mmCIF file of C-alpha atoms and ligand atoms in Angstrom:
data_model
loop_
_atom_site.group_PDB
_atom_site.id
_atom_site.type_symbol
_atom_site.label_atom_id
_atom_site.label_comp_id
_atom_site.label_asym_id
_atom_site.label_seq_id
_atom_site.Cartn_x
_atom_site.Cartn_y
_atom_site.Cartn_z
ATOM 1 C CA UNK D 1 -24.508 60.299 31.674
ATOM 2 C CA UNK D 2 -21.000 60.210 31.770
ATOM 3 C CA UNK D 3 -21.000 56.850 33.609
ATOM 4 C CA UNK D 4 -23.007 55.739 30.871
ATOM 5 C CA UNK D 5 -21.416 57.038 28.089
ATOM 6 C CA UNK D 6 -17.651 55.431 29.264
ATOM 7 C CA UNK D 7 -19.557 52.159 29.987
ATOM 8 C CA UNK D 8 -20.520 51.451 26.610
ATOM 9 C CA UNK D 9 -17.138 52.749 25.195
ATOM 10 C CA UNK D 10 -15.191 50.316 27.620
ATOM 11 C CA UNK D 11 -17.690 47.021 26.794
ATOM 12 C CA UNK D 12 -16.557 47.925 23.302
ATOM 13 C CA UNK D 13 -12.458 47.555 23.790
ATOM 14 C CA UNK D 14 -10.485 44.698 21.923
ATOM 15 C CA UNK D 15 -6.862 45.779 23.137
ATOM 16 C CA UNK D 16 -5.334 47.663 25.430
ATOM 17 C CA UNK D 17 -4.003 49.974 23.423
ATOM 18 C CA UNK D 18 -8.396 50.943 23.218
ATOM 19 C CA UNK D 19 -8.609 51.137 27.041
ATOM 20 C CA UNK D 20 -5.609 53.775 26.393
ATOM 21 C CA UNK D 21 -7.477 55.669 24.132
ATOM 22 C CA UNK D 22 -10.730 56.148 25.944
ATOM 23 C CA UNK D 23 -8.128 56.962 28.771
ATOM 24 C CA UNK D 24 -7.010 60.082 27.307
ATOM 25 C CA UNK D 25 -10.502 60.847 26.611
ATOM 26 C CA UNK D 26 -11.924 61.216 29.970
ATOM 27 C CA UNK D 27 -8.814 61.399 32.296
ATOM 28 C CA UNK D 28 -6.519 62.888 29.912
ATOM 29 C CA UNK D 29 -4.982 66.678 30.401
ATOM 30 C CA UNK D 30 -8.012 67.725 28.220
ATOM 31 C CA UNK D 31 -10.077 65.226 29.044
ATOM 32 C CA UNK D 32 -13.905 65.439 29.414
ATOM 33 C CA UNK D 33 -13.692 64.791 33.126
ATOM 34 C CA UNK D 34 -10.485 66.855 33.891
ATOM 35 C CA UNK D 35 -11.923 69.676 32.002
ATOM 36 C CA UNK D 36 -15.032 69.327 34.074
ATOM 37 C CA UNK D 37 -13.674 70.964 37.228
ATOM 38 C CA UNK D 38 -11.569 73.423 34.956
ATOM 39 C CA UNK D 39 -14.525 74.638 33.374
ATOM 40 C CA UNK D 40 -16.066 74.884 36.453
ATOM 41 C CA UNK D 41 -15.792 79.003 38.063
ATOM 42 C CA UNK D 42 -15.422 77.433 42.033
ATOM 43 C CA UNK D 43 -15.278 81.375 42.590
ATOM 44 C CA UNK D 44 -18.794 81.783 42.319
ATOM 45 C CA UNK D 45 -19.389 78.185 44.282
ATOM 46 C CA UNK D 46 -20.883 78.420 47.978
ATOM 47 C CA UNK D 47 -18.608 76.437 50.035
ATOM 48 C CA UNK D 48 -21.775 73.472 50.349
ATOM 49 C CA UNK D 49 -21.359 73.420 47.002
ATOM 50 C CA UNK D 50 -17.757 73.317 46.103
ATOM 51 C CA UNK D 51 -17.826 70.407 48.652
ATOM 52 C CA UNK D 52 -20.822 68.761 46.951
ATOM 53 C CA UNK D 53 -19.278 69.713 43.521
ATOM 54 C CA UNK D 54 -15.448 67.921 44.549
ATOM 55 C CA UNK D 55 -17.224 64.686 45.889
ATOM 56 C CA UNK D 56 -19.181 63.896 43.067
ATOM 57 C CA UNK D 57 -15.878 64.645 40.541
ATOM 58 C CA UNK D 58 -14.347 62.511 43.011
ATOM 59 C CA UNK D 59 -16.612 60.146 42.339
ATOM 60 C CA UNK D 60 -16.974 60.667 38.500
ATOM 61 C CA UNK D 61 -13.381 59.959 38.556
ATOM 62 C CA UNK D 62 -12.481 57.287 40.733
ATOM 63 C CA UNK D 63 -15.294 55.089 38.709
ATOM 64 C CA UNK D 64 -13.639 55.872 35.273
ATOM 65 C CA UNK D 65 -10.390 55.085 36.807
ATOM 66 C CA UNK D 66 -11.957 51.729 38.069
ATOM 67 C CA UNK D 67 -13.550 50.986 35.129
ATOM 68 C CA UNK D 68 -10.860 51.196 32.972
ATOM 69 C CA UNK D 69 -8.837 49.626 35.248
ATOM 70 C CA UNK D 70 -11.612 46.465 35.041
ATOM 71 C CA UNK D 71 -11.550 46.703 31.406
ATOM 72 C CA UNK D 72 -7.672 46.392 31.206
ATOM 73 C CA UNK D 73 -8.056 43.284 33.225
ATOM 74 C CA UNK D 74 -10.175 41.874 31.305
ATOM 75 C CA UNK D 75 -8.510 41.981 28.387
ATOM 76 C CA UNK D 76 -5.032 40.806 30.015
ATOM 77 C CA UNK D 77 -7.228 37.563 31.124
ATOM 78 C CA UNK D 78 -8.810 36.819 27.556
ATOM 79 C CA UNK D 79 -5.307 36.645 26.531
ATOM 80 C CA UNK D 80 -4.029 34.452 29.041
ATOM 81 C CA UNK D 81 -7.009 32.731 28.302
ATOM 82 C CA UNK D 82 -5.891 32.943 24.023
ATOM 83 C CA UNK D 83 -2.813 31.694 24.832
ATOM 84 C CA UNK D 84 -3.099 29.099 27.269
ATOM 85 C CA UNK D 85 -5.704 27.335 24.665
ATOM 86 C CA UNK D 86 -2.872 27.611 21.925
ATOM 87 C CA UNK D 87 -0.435 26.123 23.897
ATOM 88 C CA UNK D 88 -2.852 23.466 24.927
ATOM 89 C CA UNK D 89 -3.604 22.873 21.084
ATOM 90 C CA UNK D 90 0.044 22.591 20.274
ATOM 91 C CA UNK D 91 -0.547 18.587 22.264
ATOM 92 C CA UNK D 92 -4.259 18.602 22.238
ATOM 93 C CA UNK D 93 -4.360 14.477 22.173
ATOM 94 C CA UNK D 94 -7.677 14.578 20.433
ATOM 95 C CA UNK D 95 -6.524 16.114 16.762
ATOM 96 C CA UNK D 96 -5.820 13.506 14.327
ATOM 97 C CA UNK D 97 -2.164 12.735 13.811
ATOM 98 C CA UNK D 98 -0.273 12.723 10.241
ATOM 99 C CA UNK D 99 -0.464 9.304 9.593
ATOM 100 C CA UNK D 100 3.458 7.944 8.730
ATOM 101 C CA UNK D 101 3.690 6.118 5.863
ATOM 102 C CA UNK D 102 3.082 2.304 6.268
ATOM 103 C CA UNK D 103 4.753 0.908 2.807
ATOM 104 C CA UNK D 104 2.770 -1.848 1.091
ATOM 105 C CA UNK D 105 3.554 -5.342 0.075
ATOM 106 C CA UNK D 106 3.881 -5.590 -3.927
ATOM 107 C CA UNK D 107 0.968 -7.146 -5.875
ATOM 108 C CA UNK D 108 3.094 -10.324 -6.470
ATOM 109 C CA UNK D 109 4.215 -11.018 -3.027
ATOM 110 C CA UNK D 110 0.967 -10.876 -2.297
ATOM 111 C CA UNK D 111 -0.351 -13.283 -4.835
ATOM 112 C CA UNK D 112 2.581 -15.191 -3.556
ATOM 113 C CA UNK D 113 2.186 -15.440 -0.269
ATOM 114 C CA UNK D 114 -1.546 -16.787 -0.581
ATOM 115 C CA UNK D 115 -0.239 -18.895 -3.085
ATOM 116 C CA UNK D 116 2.382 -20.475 -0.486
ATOM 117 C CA UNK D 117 -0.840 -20.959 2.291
ATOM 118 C CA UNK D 118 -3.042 -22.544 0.071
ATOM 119 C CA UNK D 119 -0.367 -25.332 -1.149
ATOM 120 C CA UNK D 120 1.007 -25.536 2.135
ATOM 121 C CA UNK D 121 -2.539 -26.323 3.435
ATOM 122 C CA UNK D 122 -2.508 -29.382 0.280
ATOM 123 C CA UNK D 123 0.742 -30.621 2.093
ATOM 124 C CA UNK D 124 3.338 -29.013 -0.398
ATOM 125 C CA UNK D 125 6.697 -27.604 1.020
ATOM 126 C CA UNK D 126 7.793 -24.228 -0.336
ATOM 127 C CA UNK D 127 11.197 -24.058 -1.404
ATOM 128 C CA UNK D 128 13.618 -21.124 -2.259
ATOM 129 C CA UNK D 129 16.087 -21.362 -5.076
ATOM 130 C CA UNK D 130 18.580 -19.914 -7.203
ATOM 131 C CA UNK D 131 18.037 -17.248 -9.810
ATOM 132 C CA UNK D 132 21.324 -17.623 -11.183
ATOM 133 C CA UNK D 133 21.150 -21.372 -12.345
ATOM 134 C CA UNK D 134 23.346 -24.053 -14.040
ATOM 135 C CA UNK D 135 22.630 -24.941 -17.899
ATOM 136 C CA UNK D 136 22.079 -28.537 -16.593
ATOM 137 C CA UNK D 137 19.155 -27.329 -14.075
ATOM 138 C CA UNK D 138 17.646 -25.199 -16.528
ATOM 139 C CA UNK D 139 17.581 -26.910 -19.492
ATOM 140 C CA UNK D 140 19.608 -30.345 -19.634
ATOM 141 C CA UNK D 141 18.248 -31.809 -16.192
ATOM 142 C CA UNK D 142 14.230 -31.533 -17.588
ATOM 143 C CA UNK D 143 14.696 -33.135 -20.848
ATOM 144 C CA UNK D 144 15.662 -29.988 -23.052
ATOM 145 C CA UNK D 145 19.248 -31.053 -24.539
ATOM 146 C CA UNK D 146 21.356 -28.474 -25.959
ATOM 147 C CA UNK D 147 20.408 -29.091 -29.715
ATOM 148 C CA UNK D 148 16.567 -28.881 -28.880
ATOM 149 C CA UNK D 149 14.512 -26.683 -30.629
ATOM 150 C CA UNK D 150 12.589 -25.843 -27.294
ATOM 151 C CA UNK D 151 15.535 -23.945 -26.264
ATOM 152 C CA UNK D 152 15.146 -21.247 -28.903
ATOM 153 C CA UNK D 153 11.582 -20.324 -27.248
ATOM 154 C CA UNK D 154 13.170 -19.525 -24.552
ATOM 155 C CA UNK D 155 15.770 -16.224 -25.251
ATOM 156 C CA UNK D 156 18.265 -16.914 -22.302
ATOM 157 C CA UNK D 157 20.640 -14.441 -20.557
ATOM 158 C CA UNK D 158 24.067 -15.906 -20.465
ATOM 159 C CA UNK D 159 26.297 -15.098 -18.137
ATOM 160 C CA UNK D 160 30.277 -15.161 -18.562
ATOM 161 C CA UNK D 161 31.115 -18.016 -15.956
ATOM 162 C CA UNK D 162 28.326 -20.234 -18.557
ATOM 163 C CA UNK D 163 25.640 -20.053 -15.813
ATOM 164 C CA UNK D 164 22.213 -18.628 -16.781
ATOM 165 C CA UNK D 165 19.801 -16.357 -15.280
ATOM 166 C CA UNK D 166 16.704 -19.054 -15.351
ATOM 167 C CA UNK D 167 14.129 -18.640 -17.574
ATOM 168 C CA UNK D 168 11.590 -20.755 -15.997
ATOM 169 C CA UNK D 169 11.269 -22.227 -12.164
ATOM 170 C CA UNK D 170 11.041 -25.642 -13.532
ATOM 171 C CA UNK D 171 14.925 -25.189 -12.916
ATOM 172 C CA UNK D 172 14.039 -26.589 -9.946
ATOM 173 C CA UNK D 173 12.717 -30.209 -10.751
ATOM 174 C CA UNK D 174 15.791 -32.159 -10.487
ATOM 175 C CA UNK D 175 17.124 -30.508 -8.148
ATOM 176 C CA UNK D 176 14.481 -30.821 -5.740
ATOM 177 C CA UNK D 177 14.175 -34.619 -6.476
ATOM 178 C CA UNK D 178 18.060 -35.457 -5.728
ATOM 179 C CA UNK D 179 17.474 -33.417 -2.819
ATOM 180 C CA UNK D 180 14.490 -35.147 -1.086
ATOM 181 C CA UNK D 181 13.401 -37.857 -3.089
ATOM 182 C CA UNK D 182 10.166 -39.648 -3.480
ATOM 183 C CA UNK D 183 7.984 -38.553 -2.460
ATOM 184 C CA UNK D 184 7.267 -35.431 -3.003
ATOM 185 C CA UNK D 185 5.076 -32.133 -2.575
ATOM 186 C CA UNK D 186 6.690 -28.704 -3.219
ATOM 187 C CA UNK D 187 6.715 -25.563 -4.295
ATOM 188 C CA UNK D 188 9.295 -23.416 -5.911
ATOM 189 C CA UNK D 189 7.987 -19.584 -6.384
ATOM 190 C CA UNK D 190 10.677 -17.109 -7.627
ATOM 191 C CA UNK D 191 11.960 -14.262 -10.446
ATOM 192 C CA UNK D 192 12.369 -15.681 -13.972
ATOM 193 C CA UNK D 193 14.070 -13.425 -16.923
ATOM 194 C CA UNK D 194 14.459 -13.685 -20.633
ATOM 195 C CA UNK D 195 15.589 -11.537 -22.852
ATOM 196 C CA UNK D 196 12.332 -10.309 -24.418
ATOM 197 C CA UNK D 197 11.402 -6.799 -25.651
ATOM 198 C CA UNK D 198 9.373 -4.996 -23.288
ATOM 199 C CA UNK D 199 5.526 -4.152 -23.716
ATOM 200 C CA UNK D 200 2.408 -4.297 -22.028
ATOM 201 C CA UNK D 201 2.240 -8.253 -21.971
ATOM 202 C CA UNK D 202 6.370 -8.902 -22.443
ATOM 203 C CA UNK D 203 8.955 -8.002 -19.382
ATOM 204 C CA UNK D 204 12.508 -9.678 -18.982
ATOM 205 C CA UNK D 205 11.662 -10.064 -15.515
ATOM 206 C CA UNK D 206 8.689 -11.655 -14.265
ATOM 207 C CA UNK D 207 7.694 -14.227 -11.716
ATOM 208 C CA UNK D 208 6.560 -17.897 -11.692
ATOM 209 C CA UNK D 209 5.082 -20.638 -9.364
ATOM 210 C CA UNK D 210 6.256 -24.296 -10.018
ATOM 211 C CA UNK D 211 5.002 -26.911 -8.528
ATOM 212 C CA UNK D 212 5.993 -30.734 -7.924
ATOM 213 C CA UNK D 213 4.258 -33.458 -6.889
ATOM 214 C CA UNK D 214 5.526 -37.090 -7.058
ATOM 215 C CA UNK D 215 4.169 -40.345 -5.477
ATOM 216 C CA UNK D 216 3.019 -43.644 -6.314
ATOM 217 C CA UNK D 217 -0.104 -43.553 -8.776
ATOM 218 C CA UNK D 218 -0.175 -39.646 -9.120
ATOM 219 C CA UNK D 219 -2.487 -39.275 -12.472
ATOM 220 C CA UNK D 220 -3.765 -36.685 -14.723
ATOM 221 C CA UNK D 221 -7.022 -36.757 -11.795
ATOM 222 C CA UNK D 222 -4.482 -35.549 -9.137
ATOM 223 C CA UNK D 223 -2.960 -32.750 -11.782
ATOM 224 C CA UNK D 224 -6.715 -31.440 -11.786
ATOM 225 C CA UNK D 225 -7.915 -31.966 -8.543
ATOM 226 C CA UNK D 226 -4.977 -29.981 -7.064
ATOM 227 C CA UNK D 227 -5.535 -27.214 -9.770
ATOM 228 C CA UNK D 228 -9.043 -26.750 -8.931
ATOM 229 C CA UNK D 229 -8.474 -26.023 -5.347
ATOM 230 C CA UNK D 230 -5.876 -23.777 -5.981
ATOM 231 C CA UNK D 231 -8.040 -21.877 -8.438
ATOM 232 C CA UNK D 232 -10.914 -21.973 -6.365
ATOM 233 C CA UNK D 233 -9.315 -20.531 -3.226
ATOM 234 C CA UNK D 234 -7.402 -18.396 -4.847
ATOM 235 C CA UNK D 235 -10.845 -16.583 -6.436
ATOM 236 C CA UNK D 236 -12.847 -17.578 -4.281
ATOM 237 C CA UNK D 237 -15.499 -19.012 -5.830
ATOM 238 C CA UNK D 238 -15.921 -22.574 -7.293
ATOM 239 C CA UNK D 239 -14.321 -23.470 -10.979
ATOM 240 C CA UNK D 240 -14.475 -24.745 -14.240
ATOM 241 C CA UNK D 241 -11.439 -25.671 -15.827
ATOM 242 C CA UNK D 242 -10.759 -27.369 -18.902
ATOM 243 C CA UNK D 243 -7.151 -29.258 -20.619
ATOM 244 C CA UNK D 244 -6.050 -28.818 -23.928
ATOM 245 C CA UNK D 245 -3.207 -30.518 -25.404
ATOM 246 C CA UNK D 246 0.050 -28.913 -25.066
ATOM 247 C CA UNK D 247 3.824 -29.525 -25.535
ATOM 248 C CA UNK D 248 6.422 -28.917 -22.758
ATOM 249 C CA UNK D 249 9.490 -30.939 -22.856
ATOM 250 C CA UNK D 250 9.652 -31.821 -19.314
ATOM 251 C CA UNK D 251 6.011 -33.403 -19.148
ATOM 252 C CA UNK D 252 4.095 -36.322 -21.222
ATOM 253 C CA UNK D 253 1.177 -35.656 -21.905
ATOM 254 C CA UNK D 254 1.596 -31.709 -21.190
ATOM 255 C CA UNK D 255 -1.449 -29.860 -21.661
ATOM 256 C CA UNK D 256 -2.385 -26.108 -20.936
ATOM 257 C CA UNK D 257 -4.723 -25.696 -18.322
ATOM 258 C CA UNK D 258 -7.309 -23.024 -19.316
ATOM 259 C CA UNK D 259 -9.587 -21.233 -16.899
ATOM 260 C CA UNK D 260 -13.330 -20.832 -17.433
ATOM 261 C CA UNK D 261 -13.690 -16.617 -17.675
ATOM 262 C CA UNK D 262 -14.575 -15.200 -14.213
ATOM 263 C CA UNK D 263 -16.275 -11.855 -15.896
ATOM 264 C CA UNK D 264 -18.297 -12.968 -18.354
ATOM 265 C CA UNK D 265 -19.004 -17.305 -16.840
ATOM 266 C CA UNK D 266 -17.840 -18.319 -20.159
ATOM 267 C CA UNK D 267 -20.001 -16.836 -22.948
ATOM 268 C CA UNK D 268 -17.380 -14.396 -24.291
ATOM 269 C CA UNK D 269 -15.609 -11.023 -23.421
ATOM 270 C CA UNK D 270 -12.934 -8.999 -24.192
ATOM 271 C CA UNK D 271 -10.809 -10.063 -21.506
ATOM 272 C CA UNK D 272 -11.205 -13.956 -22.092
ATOM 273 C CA UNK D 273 -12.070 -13.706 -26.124
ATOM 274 C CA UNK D 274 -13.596 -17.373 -26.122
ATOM 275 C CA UNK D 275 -14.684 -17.835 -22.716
ATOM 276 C CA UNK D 276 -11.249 -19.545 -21.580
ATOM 277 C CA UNK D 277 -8.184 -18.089 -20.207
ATOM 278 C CA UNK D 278 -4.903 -19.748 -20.687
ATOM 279 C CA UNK D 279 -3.577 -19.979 -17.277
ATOM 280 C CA UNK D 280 -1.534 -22.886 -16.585
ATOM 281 C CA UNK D 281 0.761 -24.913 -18.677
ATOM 282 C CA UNK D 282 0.992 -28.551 -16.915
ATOM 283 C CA UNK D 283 1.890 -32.106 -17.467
ATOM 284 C CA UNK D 284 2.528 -35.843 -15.811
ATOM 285 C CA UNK D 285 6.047 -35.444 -15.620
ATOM 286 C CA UNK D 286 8.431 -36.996 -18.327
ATOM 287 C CA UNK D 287 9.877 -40.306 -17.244
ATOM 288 C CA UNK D 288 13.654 -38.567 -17.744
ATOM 289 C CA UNK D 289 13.245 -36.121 -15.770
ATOM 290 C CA UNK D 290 12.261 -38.743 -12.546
ATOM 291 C CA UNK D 291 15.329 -40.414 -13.566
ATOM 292 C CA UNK D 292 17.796 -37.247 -13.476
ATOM 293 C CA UNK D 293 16.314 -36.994 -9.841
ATOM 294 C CA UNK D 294 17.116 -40.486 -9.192
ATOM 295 C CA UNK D 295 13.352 -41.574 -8.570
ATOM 296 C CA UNK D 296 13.014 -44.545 -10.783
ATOM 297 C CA UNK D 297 9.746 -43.931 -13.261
ATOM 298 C CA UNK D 298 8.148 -47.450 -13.031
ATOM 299 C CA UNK D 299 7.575 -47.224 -9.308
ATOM 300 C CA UNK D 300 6.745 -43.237 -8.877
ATOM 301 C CA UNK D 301 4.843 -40.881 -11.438
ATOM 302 C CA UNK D 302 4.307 -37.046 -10.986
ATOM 303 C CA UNK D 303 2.821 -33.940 -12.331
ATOM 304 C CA UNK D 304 4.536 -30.709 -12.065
ATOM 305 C CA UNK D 305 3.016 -27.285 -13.263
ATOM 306 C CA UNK D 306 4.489 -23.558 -13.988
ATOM 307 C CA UNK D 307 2.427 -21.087 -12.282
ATOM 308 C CA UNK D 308 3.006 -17.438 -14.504
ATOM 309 C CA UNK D 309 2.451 -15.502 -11.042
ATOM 310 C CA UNK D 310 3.057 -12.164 -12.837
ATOM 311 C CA UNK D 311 -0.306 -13.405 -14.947
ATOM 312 C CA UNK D 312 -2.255 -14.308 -11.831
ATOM 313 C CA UNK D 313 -1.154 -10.960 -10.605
ATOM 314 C CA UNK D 314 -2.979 -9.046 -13.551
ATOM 315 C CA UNK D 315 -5.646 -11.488 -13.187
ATOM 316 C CA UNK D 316 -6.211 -10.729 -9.947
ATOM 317 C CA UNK D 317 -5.985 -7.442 -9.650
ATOM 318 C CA UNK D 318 -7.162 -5.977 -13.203
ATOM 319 C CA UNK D 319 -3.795 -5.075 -13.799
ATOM 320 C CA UNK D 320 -3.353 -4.510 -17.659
ATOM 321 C CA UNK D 321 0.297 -3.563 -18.111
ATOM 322 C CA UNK D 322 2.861 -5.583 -17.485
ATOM 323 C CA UNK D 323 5.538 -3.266 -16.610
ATOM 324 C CA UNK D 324 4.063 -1.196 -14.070
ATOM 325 C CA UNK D 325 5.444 -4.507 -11.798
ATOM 326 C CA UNK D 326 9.003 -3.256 -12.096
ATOM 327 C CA UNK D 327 8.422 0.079 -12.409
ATOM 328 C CA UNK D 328 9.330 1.206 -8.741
ATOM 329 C CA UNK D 329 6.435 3.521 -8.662
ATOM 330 C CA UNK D 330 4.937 3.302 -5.128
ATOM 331 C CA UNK D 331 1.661 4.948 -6.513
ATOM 332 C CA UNK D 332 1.364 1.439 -8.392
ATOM 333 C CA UNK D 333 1.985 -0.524 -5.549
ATOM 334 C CA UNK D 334 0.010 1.675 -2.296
ATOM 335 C CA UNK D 335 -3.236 0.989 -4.677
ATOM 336 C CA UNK D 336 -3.520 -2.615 -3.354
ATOM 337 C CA UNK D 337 -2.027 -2.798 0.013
ATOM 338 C CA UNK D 338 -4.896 -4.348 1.922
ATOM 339 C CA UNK D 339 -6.511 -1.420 4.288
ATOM 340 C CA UNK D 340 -5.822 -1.825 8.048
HETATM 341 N N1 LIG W 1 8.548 -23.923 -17.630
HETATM 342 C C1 LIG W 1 7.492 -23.622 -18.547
HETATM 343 C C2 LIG W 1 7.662 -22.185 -19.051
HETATM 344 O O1 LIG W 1 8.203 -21.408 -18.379
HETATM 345 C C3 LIG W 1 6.152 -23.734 -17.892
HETATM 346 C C4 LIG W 1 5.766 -25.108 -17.531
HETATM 347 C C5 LIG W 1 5.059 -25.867 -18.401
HETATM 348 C C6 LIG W 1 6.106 -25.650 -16.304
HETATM 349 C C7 LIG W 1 4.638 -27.156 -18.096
HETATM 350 C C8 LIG W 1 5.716 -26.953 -15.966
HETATM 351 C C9 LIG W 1 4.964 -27.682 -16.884
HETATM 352 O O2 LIG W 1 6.008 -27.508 -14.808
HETATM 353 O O3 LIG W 1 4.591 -28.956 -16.532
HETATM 354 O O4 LIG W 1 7.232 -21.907 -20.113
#
C-alpha cells in the first residue's frame, strides 16, 4: 500500500525540490513511515514478531529511500538532457540563418548595364565621359552656337570656371570623333542635369544613353534597324516602331522615334494615350558636327541617338515617379534587385 502509494507520488515529480517534499512525507521526523514503528507498542510484540515487524520496516524503508533516490536521478538526467539540447541549439547547423543584407543594383544601372550588352553585341564600344563638360562639347561642338534659340530649351547649370554640368550626353559627339575617327560605333551612357523644377516627370538629375554610329553609307535604314534590335531585346518581344519628324540641332533630318504601346498593342491606353510612346529622339547626323570631329561629311555619314535611360527605367519597370530615382530610399531600390 505504502509502496504503492509513494510510487505514484514519485512518477508524478517535476523538480527536486518535489522529491524533497514527498521526502519529508514518508522519511521525515513525522513521517508516515518513521511514525510507523513509533506507533508501534514493541512491548506487547513476541520477539518472532518484533523481528518480523523490523525487517519488513527495514524493507518499507530502504525502498522509499531507493525510490526517491531513483526519482532524484532521474530528474538530474532530464536536465542534463534540457541542457545539453540547448546548448546544442545555440549551433544547431540546420536552423535558418539571418540572411545579411545583399544591397541591390539601382533600377538604372540595371537598365544600363543591359543596355551596354546589347550594343556591345551590335559592335558599339561603350565609353565613359565627363559630367562636368566644356561649353564647346555641349553646345558649340554639335551645331548649337551661343545665340541659338535651342539653347534656351535646355536650362544649364553654370559653373564659375565657365564649364557646365552637361545637359545632354550628346556632349560626347565630337569628342568621340577627334578621338577615334571614322569609323565609328559607340556608346556614351551617363548623368545629365538641368535646372528644372522637380515633379513626378521633371528631375535636375537624370540619365541618358547616346549613341554614335558613323561609316560609309550609314542611312535612315541603319538608324532603324539598330533601334529595333535594341527595343526588341531590351522587351523582349518583337517591335513596331514608327518616325515622326523632329528638330534637334545636331541631326538632319532628326525625327522622334516613337514606340508602338507594349500594354495595350497600339489601340489606346492611359499609359500610351494614342497607341505610341515617345521614346527616342534621333537623327542622320548634321554634316557640322562630322566636320568638328574632323571626319569629312562627303565620304562618311552617321546617325546618333539620345537614349532618356531614366524613361526606359519607368518604362521598364512601371515606375511612375520620377524622383523616387534619387531619393536614396533603399525600399525603392531592394524592390527590383533580381532574386538570387
Ligand atoms: N541631346 C538631346 C536631348 O537631350 C537628345 C538627342 C536628340 C540626342 C537627337 C541625339 C539626337 O543624339 O540625334 O534632348
Amino acid at each position: 500500500m505504502i509502496q504503492d502509494e509513494l510510487s505514484k507520488a514519485l512518477a508524478n515529480v517535476k523538480t527536486p525540490n518535489d522529491v524533497e517534499q514527498i521526502r519529508i512525507r514518508y522519511l521525515g521526523r513525522k513521517g508516515i513511515i518513521t511514525n510507523l514503528a513509533k506507533e508501534t507498542d514493541f512491548g506487547k510484540l513476541s520477539p518472532e514478531e518484533k523481528k518480523d515487524f523490523g525487517q519488513k520496516l527495514n524493507r518499507l524503508k530502504n525502498f522509499a529511500t531507493d525510490r526517491i533516490q531513483e526519482a532524484l536521478n532521474r530528474l538530474t538526467a532530464q536536465n542534463t538532457a534540457t541542457a545539453t539540447v540547448q546548448t546544442h541549439r545555440l549551433i544547431d547547423l540546420t536552423v535558418p540563418g539571418s540572411a545579411g543584407s545583399l544591397g541591390a543594383l539601382h533600377p538604372i544601372s540595371m537598365v544600363q548595364m543591359e543596355l551596354e550588352e546589347i550594343f556591345e553585341g551590335m559592335g558599339f564600344t561603350v565609353l565613359d565621359s565627363p559630367e562636368a563638360e566644356t561649353e564647346f562639347n555641349n553646345f558649340e561642338s554639335i551645331n548649337i552656337p551661343s545665340d541659338h534659340p535651342a539653347r534656351d530649351m535646355q536650362d544649364t547649370f553654370w559653373l564659375k570656371n565657365d564649364m557646365v554640368l552637361r545637359t545632354h550626353t550628346s556632349s560626347n559627339q565630337v569628342r568621340a570623333l577627334k578621338r577615334f575617327g571614322a569609323p565609328f560605333r559607340g556608346i556614351f551612357p551617363g548623368r545629365c542635369f538641368r535646372y528644372e523644377s522637380i515633379d513626378p516627370s521633371h528631375e535636375n538629375t537624370f540619365y541618358q544613353c547616346e549613341g554614335l554610329m558613323v561609316d560609309r553609307g550609314i542611312s535612315v535604314a541603319n538608324l532603324i534597324g539598330v533601334m529595333k534590335t535594341l527595343l526588341s531585346e531590351m522587351f523582349k518581344r518583337e517591335v513596331k516602331v514608327r518616325l515622326r519628324p523632329g528638330f534637334f540641332p545636331f541631326v538632319e533630318p532628326g525625327f522622334e522615334l516613337d514606340l508602338n504601346c507594349l500594354f495595350c498593342g497600339g489601340s489606346g491606353c492611359p499609359t500610351c494615350g494614342d497607341g505610341w510612346i515617345e521614346l527616342i529622339p534621333c537623327g542622320l547626323t548634321h554634316p557640322k558636327v562630322l566636320e568638328f570631329g574632323g571626319i569629312d561629311p562627303r565620304e562618311f555619314s552617321g546617325f546618333a541617338f539620345g537614349l532618356g535611360l531614366t524613361r526606359l527605367a519607368m518604362m521598364k519597370y512601371g515606375i511612375r515617379d520620377i524622383r523616387y530615382f534619387n531619393s536614396g530610399d533603399v525600399r525603392f531600390y531592394e524592390q527590383f534587385a533580381p532574386i538570387i
